[in-house]
CSV table of N, CA and C in Angstrom, one decimal:
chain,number,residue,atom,x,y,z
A,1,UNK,N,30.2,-15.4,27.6
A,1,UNK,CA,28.9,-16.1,27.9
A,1,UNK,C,27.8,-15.3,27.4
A,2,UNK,N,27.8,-13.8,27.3
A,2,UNK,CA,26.8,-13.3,26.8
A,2,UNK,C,26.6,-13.3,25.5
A,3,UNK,N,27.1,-13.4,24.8
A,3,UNK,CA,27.5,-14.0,22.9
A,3,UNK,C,26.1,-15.1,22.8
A,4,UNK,N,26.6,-15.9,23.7
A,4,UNK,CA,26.0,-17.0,23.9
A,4,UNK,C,24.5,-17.0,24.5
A,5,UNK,N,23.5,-17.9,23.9
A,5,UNK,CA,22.3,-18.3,24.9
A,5,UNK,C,22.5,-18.8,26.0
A,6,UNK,N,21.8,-18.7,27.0
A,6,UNK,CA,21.7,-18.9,28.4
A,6,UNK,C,21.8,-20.4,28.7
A,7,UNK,N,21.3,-21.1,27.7
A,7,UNK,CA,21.1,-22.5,27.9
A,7,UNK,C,22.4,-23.1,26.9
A,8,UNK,N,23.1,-22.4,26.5
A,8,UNK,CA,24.6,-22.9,25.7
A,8,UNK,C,25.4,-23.0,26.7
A,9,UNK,N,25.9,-24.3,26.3
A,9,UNK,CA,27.6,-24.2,27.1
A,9,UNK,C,28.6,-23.9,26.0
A,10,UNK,N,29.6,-22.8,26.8
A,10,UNK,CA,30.6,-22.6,25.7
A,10,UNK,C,31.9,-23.3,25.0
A,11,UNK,N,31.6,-24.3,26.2
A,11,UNK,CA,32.5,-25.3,26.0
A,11,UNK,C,32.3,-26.6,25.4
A,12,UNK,N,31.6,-26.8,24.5
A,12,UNK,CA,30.8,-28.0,23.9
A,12,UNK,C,31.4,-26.8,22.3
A,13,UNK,N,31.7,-28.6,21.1
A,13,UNK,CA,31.8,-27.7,20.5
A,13,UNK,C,30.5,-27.2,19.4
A,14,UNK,N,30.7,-26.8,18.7
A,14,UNK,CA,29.6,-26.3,17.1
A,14,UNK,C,29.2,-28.2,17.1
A,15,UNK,N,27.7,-27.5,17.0
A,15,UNK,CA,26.7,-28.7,16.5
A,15,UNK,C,26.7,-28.7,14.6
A,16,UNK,N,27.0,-30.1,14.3
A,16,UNK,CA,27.4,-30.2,13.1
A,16,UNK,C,26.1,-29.5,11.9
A,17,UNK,N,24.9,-30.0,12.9
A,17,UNK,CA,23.4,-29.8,12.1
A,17,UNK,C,23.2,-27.7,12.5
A,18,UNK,N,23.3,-27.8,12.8
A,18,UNK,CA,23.5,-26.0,13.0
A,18,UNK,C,24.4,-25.5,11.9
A,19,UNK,N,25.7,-26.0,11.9
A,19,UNK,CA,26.2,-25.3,11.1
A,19,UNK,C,26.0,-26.0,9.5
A,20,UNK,N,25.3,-27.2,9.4
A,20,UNK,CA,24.9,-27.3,8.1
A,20,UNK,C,23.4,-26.4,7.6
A,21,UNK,N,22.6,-26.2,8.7
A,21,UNK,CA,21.4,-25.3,8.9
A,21,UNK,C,21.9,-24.1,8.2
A,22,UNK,N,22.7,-23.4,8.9
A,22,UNK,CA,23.6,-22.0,8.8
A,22,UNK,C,24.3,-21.8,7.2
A,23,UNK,N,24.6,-22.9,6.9
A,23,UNK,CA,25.3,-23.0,5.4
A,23,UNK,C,24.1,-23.0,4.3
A,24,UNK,N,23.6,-24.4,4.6
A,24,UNK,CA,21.7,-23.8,3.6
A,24,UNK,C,21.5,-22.7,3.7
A,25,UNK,N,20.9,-22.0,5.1
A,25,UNK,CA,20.6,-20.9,4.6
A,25,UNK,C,20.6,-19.6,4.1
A,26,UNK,N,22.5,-19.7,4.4
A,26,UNK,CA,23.3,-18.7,3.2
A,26,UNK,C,23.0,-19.0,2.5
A,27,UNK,N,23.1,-20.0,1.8
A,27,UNK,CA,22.9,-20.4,-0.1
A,27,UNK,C,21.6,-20.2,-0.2
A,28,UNK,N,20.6,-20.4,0.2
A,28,UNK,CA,19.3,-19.9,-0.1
A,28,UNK,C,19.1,-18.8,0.2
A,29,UNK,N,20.0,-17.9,0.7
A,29,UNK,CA,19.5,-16.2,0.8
A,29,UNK,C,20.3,-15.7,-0.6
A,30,UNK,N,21.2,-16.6,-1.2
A,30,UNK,CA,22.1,-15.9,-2.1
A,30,UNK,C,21.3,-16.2,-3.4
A,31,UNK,N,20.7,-17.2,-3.3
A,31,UNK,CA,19.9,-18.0,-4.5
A,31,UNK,C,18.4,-17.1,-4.6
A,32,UNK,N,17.9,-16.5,-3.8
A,32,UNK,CA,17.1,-15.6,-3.5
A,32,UNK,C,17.3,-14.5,-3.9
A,33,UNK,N,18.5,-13.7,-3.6
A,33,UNK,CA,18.5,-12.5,-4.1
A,33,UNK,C,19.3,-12.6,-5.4
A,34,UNK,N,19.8,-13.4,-6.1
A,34,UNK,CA,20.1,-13.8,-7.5
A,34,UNK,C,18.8,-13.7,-8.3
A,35,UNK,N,18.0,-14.5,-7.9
A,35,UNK,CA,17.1,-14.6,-8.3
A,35,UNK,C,16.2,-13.3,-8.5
A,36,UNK,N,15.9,-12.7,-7.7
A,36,UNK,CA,15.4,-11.1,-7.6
A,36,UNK,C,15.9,-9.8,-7.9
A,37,UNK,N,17.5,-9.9,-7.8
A,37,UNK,CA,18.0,-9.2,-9.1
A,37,UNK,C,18.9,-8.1,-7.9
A,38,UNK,N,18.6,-8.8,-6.4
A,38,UNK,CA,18.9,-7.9,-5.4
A,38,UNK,C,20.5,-8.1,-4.7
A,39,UNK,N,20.9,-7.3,-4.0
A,39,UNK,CA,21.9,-7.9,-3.5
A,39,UNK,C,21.8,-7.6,-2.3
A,40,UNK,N,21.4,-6.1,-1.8
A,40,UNK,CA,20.6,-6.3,-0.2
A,40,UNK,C,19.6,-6.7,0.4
A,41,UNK,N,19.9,-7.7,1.4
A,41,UNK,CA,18.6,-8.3,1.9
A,41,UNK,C,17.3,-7.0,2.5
A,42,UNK,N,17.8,-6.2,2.4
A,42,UNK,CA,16.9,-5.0,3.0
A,42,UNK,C,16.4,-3.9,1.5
A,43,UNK,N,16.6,-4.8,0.8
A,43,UNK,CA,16.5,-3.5,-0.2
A,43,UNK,C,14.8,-2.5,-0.2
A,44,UNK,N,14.3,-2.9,0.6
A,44,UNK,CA,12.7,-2.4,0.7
A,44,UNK,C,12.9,-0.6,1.1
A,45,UNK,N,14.2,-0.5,1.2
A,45,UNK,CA,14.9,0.3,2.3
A,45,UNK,C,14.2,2.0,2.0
A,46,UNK,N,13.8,2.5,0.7
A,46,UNK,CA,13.9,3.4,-0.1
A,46,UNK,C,11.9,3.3,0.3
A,47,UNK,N,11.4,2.4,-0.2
A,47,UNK,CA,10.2,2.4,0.3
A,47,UNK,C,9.6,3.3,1.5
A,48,UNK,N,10.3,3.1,2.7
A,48,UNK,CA,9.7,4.0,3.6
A,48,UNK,C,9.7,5.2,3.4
A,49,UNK,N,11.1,5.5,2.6
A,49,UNK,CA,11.6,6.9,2.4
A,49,UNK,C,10.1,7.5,1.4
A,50,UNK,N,10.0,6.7,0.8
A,50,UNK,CA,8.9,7.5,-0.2
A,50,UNK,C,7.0,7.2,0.8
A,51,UNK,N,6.9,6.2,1.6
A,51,UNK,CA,6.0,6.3,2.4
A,51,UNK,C,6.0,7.7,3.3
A,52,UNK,N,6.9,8.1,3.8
A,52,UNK,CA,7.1,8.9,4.5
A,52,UNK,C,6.9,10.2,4.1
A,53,UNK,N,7.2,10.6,2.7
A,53,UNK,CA,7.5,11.4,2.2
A,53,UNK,C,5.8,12.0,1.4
A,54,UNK,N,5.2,10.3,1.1
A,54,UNK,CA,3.5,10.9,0.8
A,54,UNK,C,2.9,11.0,2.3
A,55,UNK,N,3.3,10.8,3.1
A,55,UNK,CA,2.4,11.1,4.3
A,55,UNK,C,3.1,12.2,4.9
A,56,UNK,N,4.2,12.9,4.3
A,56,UNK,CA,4.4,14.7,4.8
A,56,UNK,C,3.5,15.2,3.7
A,57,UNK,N,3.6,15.0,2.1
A,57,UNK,CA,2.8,16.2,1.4
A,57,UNK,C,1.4,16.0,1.6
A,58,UNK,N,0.8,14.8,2.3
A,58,UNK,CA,-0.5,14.9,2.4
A,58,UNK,C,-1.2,15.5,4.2
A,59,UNK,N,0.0,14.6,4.9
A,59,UNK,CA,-0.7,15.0,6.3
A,59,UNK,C,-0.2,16.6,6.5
A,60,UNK,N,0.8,17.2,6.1
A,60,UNK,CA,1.5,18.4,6.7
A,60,UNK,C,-0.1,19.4,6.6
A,61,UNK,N,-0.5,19.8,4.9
A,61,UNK,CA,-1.3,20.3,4.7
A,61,UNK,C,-2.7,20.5,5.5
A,62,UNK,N,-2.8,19.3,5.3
A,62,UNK,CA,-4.0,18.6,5.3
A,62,UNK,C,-4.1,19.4,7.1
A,63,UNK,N,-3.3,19.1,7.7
A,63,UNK,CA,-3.9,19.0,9.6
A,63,UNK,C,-3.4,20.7,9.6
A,64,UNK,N,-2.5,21.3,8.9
A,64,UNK,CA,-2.6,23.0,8.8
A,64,UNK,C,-3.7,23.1,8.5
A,65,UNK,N,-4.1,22.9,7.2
A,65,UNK,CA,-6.1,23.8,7.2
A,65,UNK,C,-6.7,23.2,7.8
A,66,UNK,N,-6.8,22.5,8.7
A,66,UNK,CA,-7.8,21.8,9.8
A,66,UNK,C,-7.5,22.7,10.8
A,67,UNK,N,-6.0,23.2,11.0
A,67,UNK,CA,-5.9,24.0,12.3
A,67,UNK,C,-6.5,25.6,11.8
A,68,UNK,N,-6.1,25.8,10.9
A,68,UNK,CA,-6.0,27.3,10.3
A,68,UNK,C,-7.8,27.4,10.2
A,69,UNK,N,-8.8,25.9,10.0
A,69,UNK,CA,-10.3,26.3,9.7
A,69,UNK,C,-10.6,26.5,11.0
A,70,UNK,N,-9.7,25.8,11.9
A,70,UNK,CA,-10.1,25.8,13.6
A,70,UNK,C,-10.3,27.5,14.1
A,71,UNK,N,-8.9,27.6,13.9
A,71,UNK,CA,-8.9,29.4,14.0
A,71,UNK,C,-9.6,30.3,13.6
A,72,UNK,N,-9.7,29.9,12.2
A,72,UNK,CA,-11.1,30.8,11.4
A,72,UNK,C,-12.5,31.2,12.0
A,73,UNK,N,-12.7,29.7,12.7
A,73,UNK,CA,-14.0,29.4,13.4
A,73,UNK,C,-14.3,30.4,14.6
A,74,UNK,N,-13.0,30.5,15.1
A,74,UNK,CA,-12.9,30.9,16.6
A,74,UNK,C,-13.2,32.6,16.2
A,75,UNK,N,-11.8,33.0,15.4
A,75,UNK,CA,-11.7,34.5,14.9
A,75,UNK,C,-12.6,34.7,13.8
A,76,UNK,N,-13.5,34.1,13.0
A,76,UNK,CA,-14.9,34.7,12.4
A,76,UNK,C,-14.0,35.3,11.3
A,77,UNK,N,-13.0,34.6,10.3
A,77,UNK,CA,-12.3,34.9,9.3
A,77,UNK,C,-12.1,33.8,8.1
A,78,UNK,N,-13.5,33.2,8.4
A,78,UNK,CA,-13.6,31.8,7.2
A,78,UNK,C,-12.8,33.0,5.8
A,79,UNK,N,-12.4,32.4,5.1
A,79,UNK,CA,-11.5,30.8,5.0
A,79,UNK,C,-10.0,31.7,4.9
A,80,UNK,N,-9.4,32.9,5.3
A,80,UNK,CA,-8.4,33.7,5.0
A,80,UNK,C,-6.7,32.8,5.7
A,81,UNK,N,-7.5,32.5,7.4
A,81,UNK,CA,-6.2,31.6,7.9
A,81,UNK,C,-6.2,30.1,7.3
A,82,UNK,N,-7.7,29.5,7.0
A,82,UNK,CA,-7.1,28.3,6.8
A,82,UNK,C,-6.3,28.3,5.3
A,83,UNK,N,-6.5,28.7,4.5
A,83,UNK,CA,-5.6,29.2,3.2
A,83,UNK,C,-4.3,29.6,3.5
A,84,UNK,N,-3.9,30.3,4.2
A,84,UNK,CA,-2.6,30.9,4.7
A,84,UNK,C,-2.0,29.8,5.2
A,85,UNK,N,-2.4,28.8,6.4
A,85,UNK,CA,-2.2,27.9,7.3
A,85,UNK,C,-2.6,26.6,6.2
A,86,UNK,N,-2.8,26.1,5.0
A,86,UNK,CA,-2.3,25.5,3.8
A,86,UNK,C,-1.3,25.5,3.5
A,87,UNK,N,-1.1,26.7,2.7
A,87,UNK,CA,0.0,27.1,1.9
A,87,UNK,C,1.4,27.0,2.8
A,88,UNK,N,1.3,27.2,4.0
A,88,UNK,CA,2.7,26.9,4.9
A,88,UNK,C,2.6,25.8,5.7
A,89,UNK,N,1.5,25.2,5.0
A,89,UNK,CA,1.9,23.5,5.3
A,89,UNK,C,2.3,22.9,3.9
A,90,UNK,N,1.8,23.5,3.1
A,90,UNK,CA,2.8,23.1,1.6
A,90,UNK,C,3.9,23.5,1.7
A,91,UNK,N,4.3,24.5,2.5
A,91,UNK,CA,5.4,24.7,2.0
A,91,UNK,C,6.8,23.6,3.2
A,92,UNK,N,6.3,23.6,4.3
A,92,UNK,CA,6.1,22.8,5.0
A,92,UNK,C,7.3,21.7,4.8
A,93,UNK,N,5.8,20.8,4.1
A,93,UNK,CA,5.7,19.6,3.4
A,93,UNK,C,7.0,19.6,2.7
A,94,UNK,N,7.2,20.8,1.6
A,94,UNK,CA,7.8,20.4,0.3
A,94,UNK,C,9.5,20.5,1.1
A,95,UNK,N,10.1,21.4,2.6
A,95,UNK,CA,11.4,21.6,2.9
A,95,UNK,C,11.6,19.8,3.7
A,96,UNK,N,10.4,19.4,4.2
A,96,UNK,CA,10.3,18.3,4.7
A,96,UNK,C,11.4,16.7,3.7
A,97,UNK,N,10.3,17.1,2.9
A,97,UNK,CA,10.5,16.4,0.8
A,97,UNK,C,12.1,16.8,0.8
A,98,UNK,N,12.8,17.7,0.7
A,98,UNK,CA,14.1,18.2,0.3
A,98,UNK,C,14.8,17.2,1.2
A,99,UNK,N,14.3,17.4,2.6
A,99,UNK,CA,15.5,17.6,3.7
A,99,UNK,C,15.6,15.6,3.6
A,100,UNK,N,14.2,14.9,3.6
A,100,UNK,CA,14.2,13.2,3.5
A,100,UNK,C,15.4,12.8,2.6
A,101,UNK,N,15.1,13.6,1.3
A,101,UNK,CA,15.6,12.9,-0.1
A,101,UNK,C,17.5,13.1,-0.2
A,102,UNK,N,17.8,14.2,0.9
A,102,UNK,CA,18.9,14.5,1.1
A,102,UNK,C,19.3,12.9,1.9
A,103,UNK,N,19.0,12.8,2.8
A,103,UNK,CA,19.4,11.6,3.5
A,103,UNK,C,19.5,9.7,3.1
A,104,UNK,N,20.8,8.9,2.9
A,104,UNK,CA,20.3,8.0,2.6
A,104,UNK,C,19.5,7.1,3.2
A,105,UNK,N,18.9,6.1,2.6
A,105,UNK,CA,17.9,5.3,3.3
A,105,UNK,C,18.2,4.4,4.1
A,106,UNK,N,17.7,4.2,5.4
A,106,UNK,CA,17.9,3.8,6.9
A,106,UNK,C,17.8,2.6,6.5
């Protein structure tokens, strides 16, 4: 019964227009990704991976010398930590970059 909707009985059988529904719209997902050259309906899949991957080289850095100018401010060492606190958000960034591209896409 849990397979099933709440309002199905399991004992009734397959509705003929459902499963003609269900048949269209395999052939139009097949005729679709024919058409597109795709074979997984998810192929967008790689996309995030590379969204992800410009929002580590840009955010990692970017919010280190924001923290590193924070510091500077406090300790009166413009601009020595936010430069330091850069560069090990580049570097950061780039083990971040390695470690994504190692993994397949979700």
């Amino acid at each position: 019964m849990q397979e099933n909707e709440p309002w199905q009985d399991p004992g009734l059988p397959e509705d003929a227009r459902l499963t003609s529904l269900d048949k269209r719209l395999r052939q139009a997902q097949a005729q679709e990704a024919a058409r597109t050259g795709t074979t997984d309906p998810a192929s967008n899949r790689g996309r995030s991976q590379g969204m992800r991957i410009l929002s580590d080289l840009i955010g990692i850095p970017l919010g280190s010398a924001l923290i590193g100018w924070l510091i500077d401010g406090w300790a009166g060492t413009r601009p020595w930590v936010m430069l330091a606190m850069m560069f090990l958000g580049f570097g950061i960034a780039i083990r971040n970059v390695l470690w994504i591209s190692r993994q397949p896409p979700k």
